[in-house]
Amino acid sequence: MITVMNSVNKPINEVEKCLDSQLWHACAGGMVQMPPVNSKIFYFPQGHAEHAQGNIDFGNFPRIPALLLCRVSAIKYMADTETDEVYAKIKLVPLRNNDCDFDDDGFLGIDKIENQEKPASFAKTLTQSDANNGGGFSVPRYCAETIFPRLDYSAEPPVQTILAKDVHGEIWKFRHIYRGTPRRHLLTTGWSNFVNQKKLVAGDSIVFLRAENGDLCVGIRRAKRGIGGGPEPSSGWSALGGNCAPPYGGYSAFYREDENKFMPHGKGGNAHCNERLNGKGKVRSESVIEAATLAANGQPFEVVYYPRASTPEFSVKASSIRTAMRIQWCSGMRFKMAFETEDSSRISWFMGTISNVQVDDPIHWPNSPWRLLQVAWDEPDLLQNVKRVNPWLVELVSNMPTIHLSPFSPPRKKLRLLQPDFPLVGQFPMPSHLSKPLGPAASFIVYQTTFLQAYREPGILNLDYLHQISTSTNCSQVCFLLGSSSLITLPHLEPPPSASWTILKIVRMFLAC
Amino acid sequence: MITVMNSVNKPINEVEKCLDSQLWHACAGGMVQMPPVNSKIFYFPQGHAEHAQGNIDFGNFPRIPALLLCRVSAIKYMADTETDEVYAKIKLVPLRNNDCDFDDDGFLGIDKIENQEKPASFAKTLTQSDANNGGGFSVPRYCAETIFPRLDYSAEPPVQTILAKDVHGEIWKFRHIYRGTPRRHLLTTGWSNFVNQKKLVAGDSIVFLRAENGDLCVGIRRAKRGIGGGPEPSSGWSALGGNCAPPYGGYSAFYREDENKFMPHGKGGNAHCNERLNGKGKVRSESVIEAATLAANGQPFEVVYYPRASTPEFSVKASSIRTAMRIQWCSGMRFKMAFETEDSSRISWFMGTISNVQVDDPIHWPNSPWRLLQVAWDEPDLLQNVKRVNPWLVELVSNMPTIHLSPFSPPRKKLRLLQPDFPLVGQFPMPSHLSKPLGPAASFIVYQTTFLQAYREPGILNLDYLHQISTSTNCSQVCFLLGSSSLITLPHLEPPPSASWTILKIVRMFLAC
DNA sequence: GTGTAGGCTTTTCGCCGACAA
DNA sequence: TTGTCGGCGAAAAGCCTACAC
């Protein structure tokens, strides 16, 4: 009557069990970059509060700063015992000296991670067939050939047993077979049991990872529900990184690519489970208040961070904040921001314009840069719920080709565009020469105006017209950009798409980059 | 892939749903008697803390009294949404006046409950076959004929559909059939689903109850694990009632009757579920501290009480405490105490001797009567984990036949035996004539000594010898007791058992009663 | 190259009387 | 009276190919 788990090893009963950092990162998603131990971060109680359920009233507590400079003293990579959801326990030590050496970010870890070979991993969103039918899993060829152990194709049919370790160290057994016409890779025996035990439904993702020691690991990323369909708090989203290279590093699945791709809800069953997956309610309010109070008093504290909660990181590496705060944010500025695709397989950049620069919650958190920017997206449908973003998560786009700066090169000199709406510069101590505003770049506005006009007349734009505009406006820059393919893939243009909307998107991409 | 629940009604999604008090009591067990609303109880923060996980340090808080007189202002009978475990939310209002009229206990409710007809209910511990094999449940005849709706025996075979409401008001459907050779009652279709949904295993109990309105209700009592086998904290046990009539009223399964009766653990599956079933960790430490602090400040507060946790009640009716505290507790005193049998079907009395009278935690709770008595059990094997008990849960045994007193008769005059080890009398205000020690009952000691000698020479006792002793010591009392069969069933004596240990047990029972 | 439908085999479920304690 | 066993028919699970996109 009791389903016996098809696992070889029983999980060890430890009080606090950390898991392999590589598997953790694979489950967290490609954009999440955790700050290395001993690096400096800014802690945002306001952002921490978004991790909790309901509204937290800090009113009764002594004024807590909107952001506090801290040193990361320890990180524990963990996974929820029930849901396998990954989270991290971060120990932080507040630093008295908010004004510290600019480049001394302690972020040596990033380089280390960058240089160190990333373990091969593969994520796939479960189809209906994967989750429901007959207990089989269709293995994409890439995954079978790159991640799975080498299969002996001489056998007829080629079969092998695959052992994969989950986030708890438990080992799951699958039968991997290569068969059918045309031939394809499948997981059969063992898969159904895995789906049932982990309560997976179509839309959830599975992550296979080949660890450094050769072990195969398996993690899961549960689909976020209620984004396209149900009500989603307007604050819900997650993104991290932006102004520094690499330009992303932490995010969460957000927009819906294809409305009818799958049915995210199974019939009943794990409704209770789903509640905790939608951003809010990850941590208790008391923990947030406790952390914020300790932080404000300069005492060491611990935060729990759920990388897949639909809320931005609240411990952001110090240099990102400083870089972002040096910019004179103005409405009208064009920017791009990275998001994870809904199936967590890729990263997409979305373009937008700053519509307002305004403190999010002036009563409780005056002068807080948290969610400072109100934005209008070029594709408003896909990002309906993202109304306000953190400055350090966006990357300004100018008429200049993007130059990626390493974290050790001097901070990029951003063009000062229009008039500053929000004089945050000066809040943070920094070398004086950097806060000097630079001359306006009129040409950018010209381009923008031109193409916005074009956008208002849909249907008349095509690639020729684009060339025509770029020539007629005498903007060699645009021509140059059309020749570059740094950020979009050219195959999308051939054959030239007929829908003007698509062209517009491309035009805007070109223009922006 | 996802099992759909075979229930007729979906549970209504209420925030706080109370359940029928009768079903609650049936699930809580026969010994649990909740104080009526408006009655007076003593609240023990120390006992409350035993409901919580880990050790609670009250050190940082202003001195909290060991016990506080409170009025019960409200009781909500509830059940855990996931496990169906019953618990109660008790609202308490501290009373300033600790010295109040003795008999004014407000316990009118008890009589009401006593007089009111108890609804017919039946509990059965699931056998392996009930829980595992083929999805059927063997219905004891008594249950089928008394609790279930009348079956039409003229049909061939006699079948009916049974609808039973669980603690959440959800209705479960079972096929009840009377068949086989020899004929027996069985639940077939629907039973397996119930077992799976409720995650029942062999050893858990099911309770059927016929409510006053004729509805059939079904509740579950999960088996306590780790008592005979695993490590159990020495504090773990539960019993209530004792000094007042009825002599029990609240307890918990505790001792193991037959070691090899069933295998309590299923293979994997609900290990997580089990953790919360073993006494500790029912409530959060913060709730306990909050309750205790409010109580100490005279403010109304709320406690959550799990009747099936392996820890004694921490809200005890005031008169029980007062009665118990009037006794001059001494080592050497003989007593009996009620426990629930492991299968929750009956109540057993265990005999013991007080080995020491000593405050349990003199540092944190000086002068607290909580777990005041250190005891030595006559059957130490079965009660290994019960080292210290609350005075109000034991009943002193003398050489006089037990007289059951109604709660309205004057407090029984206990014999003063030996010298008092712990002068608790005087802590509580009471009529002065009651605190006067009475004369020693030498005959009791004579009996005790005689039989303790007999016990030290095992193997020579048999029923004849018992008669011989009782005659030779010229104790007509013992002869009288041998003729009575009020507490043990006579079939055990025929044929006369050969094992001297069994006889000793009987002798002690007879002697004690 | 991979998702889905449907056939068909294998396994499990679960109802039953026999038998024994 | 009721717990457990093995038999057996029904139902579900799950492996497979065919076909579609």
PDB file of N, CA and C in Angstrom, chain A residues 234-297:
ATOM      1  N   SER A 234       1.987  42.754  -7.731  1.00  0.00           N
ATOM      2  CA  SER A 234       2.678  43.577  -8.717  1.00  0.00           C
ATOM      3  C   SER A 234       4.176  43.616  -8.457  1.00  0.00           C
ATOM      4  N   SER A 235       4.559  43.236  -7.252  1.00  0.00           N
ATOM      5  CA  SER A 235       5.976  43.320  -6.937  1.00  0.00           C
ATOM      6  C   SER A 235       6.747  42.090  -7.402  1.00  0.00           C
ATOM      7  N   GLY A 236       6.029  41.099  -7.852  1.00  0.00           N
ATOM      8  CA  GLY A 236       6.675  39.815  -8.080  1.00  0.00           C
ATOM      9  C   GLY A 236       7.561  39.776  -9.308  1.00  0.00           C
ATOM     10  N   TRP A 237       8.801  39.620  -9.102  1.00  0.00           N
ATOM     11  CA  TRP A 237       9.728  39.370 -10.192  1.00  0.00           C
ATOM     12  C   TRP A 237      11.071  39.156  -9.549  1.00  0.00           C
ATOM     13  N   SER A 238      11.975  38.780 -10.323  1.00  0.00           N
ATOM     14  CA  SER A 238      13.300  38.560  -9.772  1.00  0.00           C
ATOM     15  C   SER A 238      14.338  38.760 -10.840  1.00  0.00           C
ATOM     16  N   ALA A 239      15.305  39.527 -10.539  1.00  0.00           N
ATOM     17  CA  ALA A 239      16.426  39.697 -11.445  1.00  0.00           C
ATOM     18  C   ALA A 239      17.600  40.211 -10.657  1.00  0.00           C
ATOM     19  N   LEU A 240      18.755  39.973 -11.156  1.00  0.00           N
ATOM     20  CA  LEU A 240      19.948  40.332 -10.410  1.00  0.00           C
ATOM     21  C   LEU A 240      21.057  40.611 -11.389  1.00  0.00           C
ATOM     22  N   GLY A 241      21.947  41.454 -10.986  1.00  0.00           N
ATOM     23  CA  GLY A 241      23.065  41.783 -11.865  1.00  0.00           C
ATOM     24  C   GLY A 241      22.625  42.780 -12.911  1.00  0.00           C
ATOM     25  N   GLY A 242      23.545  43.279 -13.672  1.00  0.00           N
ATOM     26  CA  GLY A 242      23.140  44.199 -14.728  1.00  0.00           C
ATOM     27  C   GLY A 242      24.243  45.154 -15.107  1.00  0.00           C
ATOM     28  N   ASN A 243      24.629  45.995 -14.201  1.00  0.00           N
ATOM     29  CA  ASN A 243      25.561  47.042 -14.581  1.00  0.00           C
ATOM     30  C   ASN A 243      26.999  46.584 -14.700  1.00  0.00           C
ATOM     31  N   CYS A 244      27.287  45.443 -14.210  1.00  0.00           N
ATOM     32  CA  CYS A 244      28.667  45.004 -14.273  1.00  0.00           C
ATOM     33  C   CYS A 244      28.737  43.716 -15.081  1.00  0.00           C
ATOM     34  N   ALA A 245      29.916  43.384 -15.453  1.00  0.00           N
ATOM     35  CA  ALA A 245      30.065  42.168 -16.236  1.00  0.00           C
ATOM     36  C   ALA A 245      30.285  41.000 -15.307  1.00  0.00           C
ATOM     37  N   PRO A 246      29.739  39.822 -15.540  1.00  0.00           N
ATOM     38  CA  PRO A 246      28.739  39.569 -16.575  1.00  0.00           C
ATOM     39  C   PRO A 246      27.448  40.309 -16.263  1.00  0.00           C
ATOM     40  N   PRO A 247      26.732  40.721 -17.290  1.00  0.00           N
ATOM     41  CA  PRO A 247      25.632  41.648 -17.061  1.00  0.00           C
ATOM     42  C   PRO A 247      24.420  41.055 -16.368  1.00  0.00           C
ATOM     43  N   TYR A 248      24.396  39.737 -16.181  1.00  0.00           N
ATOM     44  CA  TYR A 248      23.313  39.170 -15.384  1.00  0.00           C
ATOM     45  C   TYR A 248      23.929  38.231 -14.385  1.00  0.00           C
ATOM     46  N   GLY A 249      23.170  37.836 -13.451  1.00  0.00           N
ATOM     47  CA  GLY A 249      23.669  36.930 -12.413  1.00  0.00           C
ATOM     48  C   GLY A 249      22.644  36.813 -11.326  1.00  0.00           C
ATOM     49  N   GLY A 250      21.551  36.158 -11.639  1.00  0.00           N
ATOM     50  CA  GLY A 250      20.482  36.020 -10.652  1.00  0.00           C
ATOM     51  C   GLY A 250      19.195  36.520 -11.240  1.00  0.00           C
ATOM     52  N   TYR A 251      18.186  35.691 -11.243  1.00  0.00           N
ATOM     53  CA  TYR A 251      16.935  36.044 -11.914  1.00  0.00           C
ATOM     54  C   TYR A 251      15.929  34.969 -11.598  1.00  0.00           C
ATOM     55  N   SER A 252      14.851  35.009 -12.300  1.00  0.00           N
ATOM     56  CA  SER A 252      13.854  33.975 -12.106  1.00  0.00           C
ATOM     57  C   SER A 252      12.943  33.936 -13.310  1.00  0.00           C
ATOM     58  N   ALA A 253      12.408  32.758 -13.546  1.00  0.00           N
ATOM     59  CA  ALA A 253      11.489  32.602 -14.675  1.00  0.00           C
ATOM     60  C   ALA A 253      10.399  33.635 -14.556  1.00  0.00           C
ATOM     61  N   PHE A 254      10.094  34.282 -15.626  1.00  0.00           N
ATOM     62  CA  PHE A 254       9.059  35.262 -15.466  1.00  0.00           C
ATOM     63  C   PHE A 254       8.019  35.357 -16.557  1.00  0.00           C
ATOM     64  N   TYR A 255       8.437  35.503 -17.751  1.00  0.00           N
ATOM     65  CA  TYR A 255       7.412  35.773 -18.749  1.00  0.00           C
ATOM     66  C   TYR A 255       7.004  34.491 -19.455  1.00  0.00           C
ATOM     67  N   ARG A 256       5.844  34.559 -20.066  1.00  0.00           N
ATOM     68  CA  ARG A 256       5.259  33.390 -20.695  1.00  0.00           C
ATOM     69  C   ARG A 256       5.511  33.472 -22.182  1.00  0.00           C
ATOM     70  N   GLU A 257       6.152  32.478 -22.717  1.00  0.00           N
ATOM     71  CA  GLU A 257       6.475  32.526 -24.136  1.00  0.00           C
ATOM     72  C   GLU A 257       5.306  32.059 -24.989  1.00  0.00           C
ATOM     73  N   ASP A 258       4.669  30.987 -24.555  1.00  0.00           N
ATOM     74  CA  ASP A 258       3.583  30.442 -25.351  1.00  0.00           C
ATOM     75  C   ASP A 258       2.455  30.095 -24.406  1.00  0.00           C
ATOM     76  N   GLU A 259       1.352  30.744 -24.611  1.00  0.00           N
ATOM     77  CA  GLU A 259       0.253  30.642 -23.643  1.00  0.00           C
ATOM     78  C   GLU A 259      -0.271  29.222 -23.510  1.00  0.00           C
ATOM     79  N   ASN A 260      -0.295  28.463 -24.585  1.00  0.00           N
ATOM     80  CA  ASN A 260      -0.969  27.164 -24.562  1.00  0.00           C
ATOM     81  C   ASN A 260      -0.005  25.988 -24.576  1.00  0.00           C
ATOM     82  N   LYS A 261       1.160  26.245 -24.068  1.00  0.00           N
ATOM     83  CA  LYS A 261       2.169  25.204 -24.174  1.00  0.00           C
ATOM     84  C   LYS A 261       1.897  24.034 -23.243  1.00  0.00           C
ATOM     85  N   PHE A 262       1.468  24.326 -22.058  1.00  0.00           N
ATOM     86  CA  PHE A 262       1.196  23.242 -21.120  1.00  0.00           C
ATOM     87  C   PHE A 262       0.168  23.693 -20.109  1.00  0.00           C
ATOM     88  N   MET A 263      -0.353  22.702 -19.436  1.00  0.00           N
ATOM     89  CA  MET A 263      -1.324  22.970 -18.378  1.00  0.00           C
ATOM     90  C   MET A 263      -0.576  22.898 -17.059  1.00  0.00           C
ATOM     91  N   PRO A 264      -0.358  24.003 -16.439  1.00  0.00           N
ATOM     92  CA  PRO A 264       0.543  23.954 -15.289  1.00  0.00           C
ATOM     93  C   PRO A 264      -0.016  23.228 -14.075  1.00  0.00           C
ATOM     94  N   HIS A 265      -1.322  23.180 -13.923  1.00  0.00           N
ATOM     95  CA  HIS A 265      -1.851  22.550 -12.713  1.00  0.00           C
ATOM     96  C   HIS A 265      -2.245  21.115 -12.961  1.00  0.00           C
ATOM     97  N   GLY A 266      -1.781  20.252 -12.094  1.00  0.00           N
ATOM     98  CA  GLY A 266      -2.293  18.889 -12.079  1.00  0.00           C
ATOM     99  C   GLY A 266      -3.652  18.914 -11.393  1.00  0.00           C
ATOM    100  N   LYS A 267      -4.314  17.767 -11.372  1.00  0.00           N
ATOM    101  CA  LYS A 267      -5.598  17.719 -10.675  1.00  0.00           C
ATOM    102  C   LYS A 267      -5.341  17.635  -9.192  1.00  0.00           C
ATOM    103  N   GLY A 268      -5.589  18.692  -8.492  1.00  0.00           N
ATOM    104  CA  GLY A 268      -5.441  18.693  -7.039  1.00  0.00           C
ATOM    105  C   GLY A 268      -4.077  18.171  -6.639  1.00  0.00           C
ATOM    106  N   GLY A 269      -4.017  17.581  -5.487  1.00  0.00           N
ATOM    107  CA  GLY A 269      -2.783  16.906  -5.106  1.00  0.00           C
ATOM    108  C   GLY A 269      -1.826  17.793  -4.349  1.00  0.00           C
ATOM    109  N   ASN A 270      -1.194  18.706  -5.031  1.00  0.00           N
ATOM    110  CA  ASN A 270      -0.169  19.474  -4.342  1.00  0.00           C
ATOM    111  C   ASN A 270      -0.492  20.962  -4.270  1.00  0.00           C
ATOM    112  N   ALA A 271      -1.733  21.269  -4.005  1.00  0.00           N
ATOM    113  CA  ALA A 271      -2.099  22.679  -3.878  1.00  0.00           C
ATOM    114  C   ALA A 271      -1.349  23.315  -2.721  1.00  0.00           C
ATOM    115  N   HIS A 272      -1.236  22.572  -1.662  1.00  0.00           N
ATOM    116  CA  HIS A 272      -0.524  23.082  -0.493  1.00  0.00           C
ATOM    117  C   HIS A 272       0.908  23.413  -0.845  1.00  0.00           C
ATOM    118  N   CYS A 273       1.456  22.557  -1.665  1.00  0.00           N
ATOM    119  CA  CYS A 273       2.843  22.720  -2.076  1.00  0.00           C
ATOM    120  C   CYS A 273       3.019  23.986  -2.905  1.00  0.00           C
ATOM    121  N   ASN A 274       2.012  24.267  -3.745  1.00  0.00           N
ATOM    122  CA  ASN A 274       2.154  25.388  -4.650  1.00  0.00           C
ATOM    123  C   ASN A 274       2.184  26.726  -3.940  1.00  0.00           C
ATOM    124  N   GLU A 275       1.470  26.806  -2.854  1.00  0.00           N
ATOM    125  CA  GLU A 275       1.355  28.088  -2.188  1.00  0.00           C
ATOM    126  C   GLU A 275       2.710  28.679  -1.854  1.00  0.00           C
ATOM    127  N   ARG A 276       3.592  27.804  -1.451  1.00  0.00           N
ATOM    128  CA  ARG A 276       4.879  28.314  -1.003  1.00  0.00           C
ATOM    129  C   ARG A 276       5.813  28.596  -2.176  1.00  0.00           C
ATOM    130  N   LEU A 277       5.347  28.370  -3.373  1.00  0.00           N
ATOM    131  CA  LEU A 277       6.243  28.539  -4.517  1.00  0.00           C
ATOM    132  C   LEU A 277       6.095  29.898  -5.176  1.00  0.00           C
ATOM    133  N   ASN A 278       5.168  30.690  -4.719  1.00  0.00           N
ATOM    134  CA  ASN A 278       4.905  31.918  -5.434  1.00  0.00           C
ATOM    135  C   ASN A 278       5.485  33.152  -4.755  1.00  0.00           C
ATOM    136  N   GLY A 279       6.743  33.117  -4.516  1.00  0.00           N
ATOM    137  CA  GLY A 279       7.423  34.326  -4.074  1.00  0.00           C
ATOM    138  C   GLY A 279       7.218  34.640  -2.611  1.00  0.00           C
ATOM    139  N   LYS A 280       6.030  35.038  -2.280  1.00  0.00           N
ATOM    140  CA  LYS A 280       5.746  35.458  -0.906  1.00  0.00           C
ATOM    141  C   LYS A 280       5.760  34.277   0.053  1.00  0.00           C
ATOM    142  N   GLY A 281       6.003  34.583   1.293  1.00  0.00           N
ATOM    143  CA  GLY A 281       5.824  33.578   2.314  1.00  0.00           C
ATOM    144  C   GLY A 281       6.974  32.614   2.465  1.00  0.00           C
ATOM    145  N   LYS A 282       8.105  32.976   1.932  1.00  0.00           N
ATOM    146  CA  LYS A 282       9.244  32.070   2.043  1.00  0.00           C
ATOM    147  C   LYS A 282       9.805  32.074   3.456  1.00  0.00           C
ATOM    148  N   VAL A 283       9.817  33.226   4.049  1.00  0.00           N
ATOM    149  CA  VAL A 283      10.384  33.328   5.392  1.00  0.00           C
ATOM    150  C   VAL A 283       9.348  33.966   6.308  1.00  0.00           C
ATOM    151  N   ARG A 284       9.597  33.851   7.603  1.00  0.00           N
ATOM    152  CA  ARG A 284       8.664  34.421   8.555  1.00  0.00           C
ATOM    153  C   ARG A 284       8.986  35.903   8.785  1.00  0.00           C
ATOM    154  N   SER A 285       7.939  36.662   9.041  1.00  0.00           N
ATOM    155  CA  SER A 285       8.120  38.093   9.259  1.00  0.00           C
ATOM    156  C   SER A 285       9.097  38.358  10.405  1.00  0.00           C
ATOM    157  N   GLU A 286       8.977  37.534  11.434  1.00  0.00           N
ATOM    158  CA  GLU A 286       9.836  37.759  12.604  1.00  0.00           C
ATOM    159  C   GLU A 286      11.313  37.642  12.228  1.00  0.00           C
ATOM    160  N   SER A 287      11.610  36.700  11.341  1.00  0.00           N
ATOM    161  CA  SER A 287      13.012  36.526  10.944  1.00  0.00           C
ATOM    162  C   SER A 287      13.518  37.775  10.257  1.00  0.00           C
ATOM    163  N   VAL A 288      12.669  38.380   9.438  1.00  0.00           N
ATOM    164  CA  VAL A 288      13.079  39.586   8.733  1.00  0.00           C
ATOM    165  C   VAL A 288      13.331  40.705   9.731  1.00  0.00           C
ATOM    166  N   ILE A 289      12.384  40.866  10.643  1.00  0.00           N
ATOM    167  CA  ILE A 289      12.533  41.941  11.634  1.00  0.00           C
ATOM    168  C   ILE A 289      13.772  41.692  12.485  1.00  0.00           C
ATOM    169  N   GLU A 290      13.974  40.446  12.861  1.00  0.00           N
ATOM    170  CA  GLU A 290      15.143  40.118  13.680  1.00  0.00           C
ATOM    171  C   GLU A 290      16.431  40.445  12.925  1.00  0.00           C
ATOM    172  N   ALA A 291      16.480  40.010  11.665  1.00  0.00           N
ATOM    173  CA  ALA A 291      17.679  40.263  10.858  1.00  0.00           C
ATOM    174  C   ALA A 291      17.931  41.760  10.717  1.00  0.00           C
ATOM    175  N   ALA A 292      16.875  42.491  10.393  1.00  0.00           N
ATOM    176  CA  ALA A 292      17.037  43.926  10.161  1.00  0.00           C
ATOM    177  C   ALA A 292      17.479  44.642  11.432  1.00  0.00           C
ATOM    178  N   THR A 293      16.910  44.211  12.563  1.00  0.00           N
ATOM    179  CA  THR A 293      17.270  44.848  13.823  1.00  0.00           C
ATOM    180  C   THR A 293      18.726  44.574  14.178  1.00  0.00           C
ATOM    181  N   LEU A 294      19.107  43.326  14.040  1.00  0.00           N
ATOM    182  CA  LEU A 294      20.503  42.971  14.313  1.00  0.00           C
ATOM    183  C   LEU A 294      21.431  43.762  13.390  1.00  0.00           C
ATOM    184  N   ALA A 295      21.061  43.809  12.127  1.00  0.00           N
ATOM    185  CA  ALA A 295      21.892  44.520  11.154  1.00  0.00           C
ATOM    186  C   ALA A 295      22.038  45.981  11.554  1.00  0.00           C
ATOM    187  N   ALA A 296      20.921  46.579  11.933  1.00  0.00           N
ATOM    188  CA  ALA A 296      20.956  47.992  12.302  1.00  0.00           C
ATOM    189  C   ALA A 296      21.801  48.223  13.540  1.00  0.00           C
ATOM    190  N   ASN A 297      21.868  47.219  14.380  1.00  0.00           N
ATOM    191  CA  ASN A 297      22.686  47.339  15.590  1.00  0.00           C
ATOM    192  C   ASN A 297      24.126  46.894  15.378  1.00  0.00           C
TER     193      ASN A 297
END
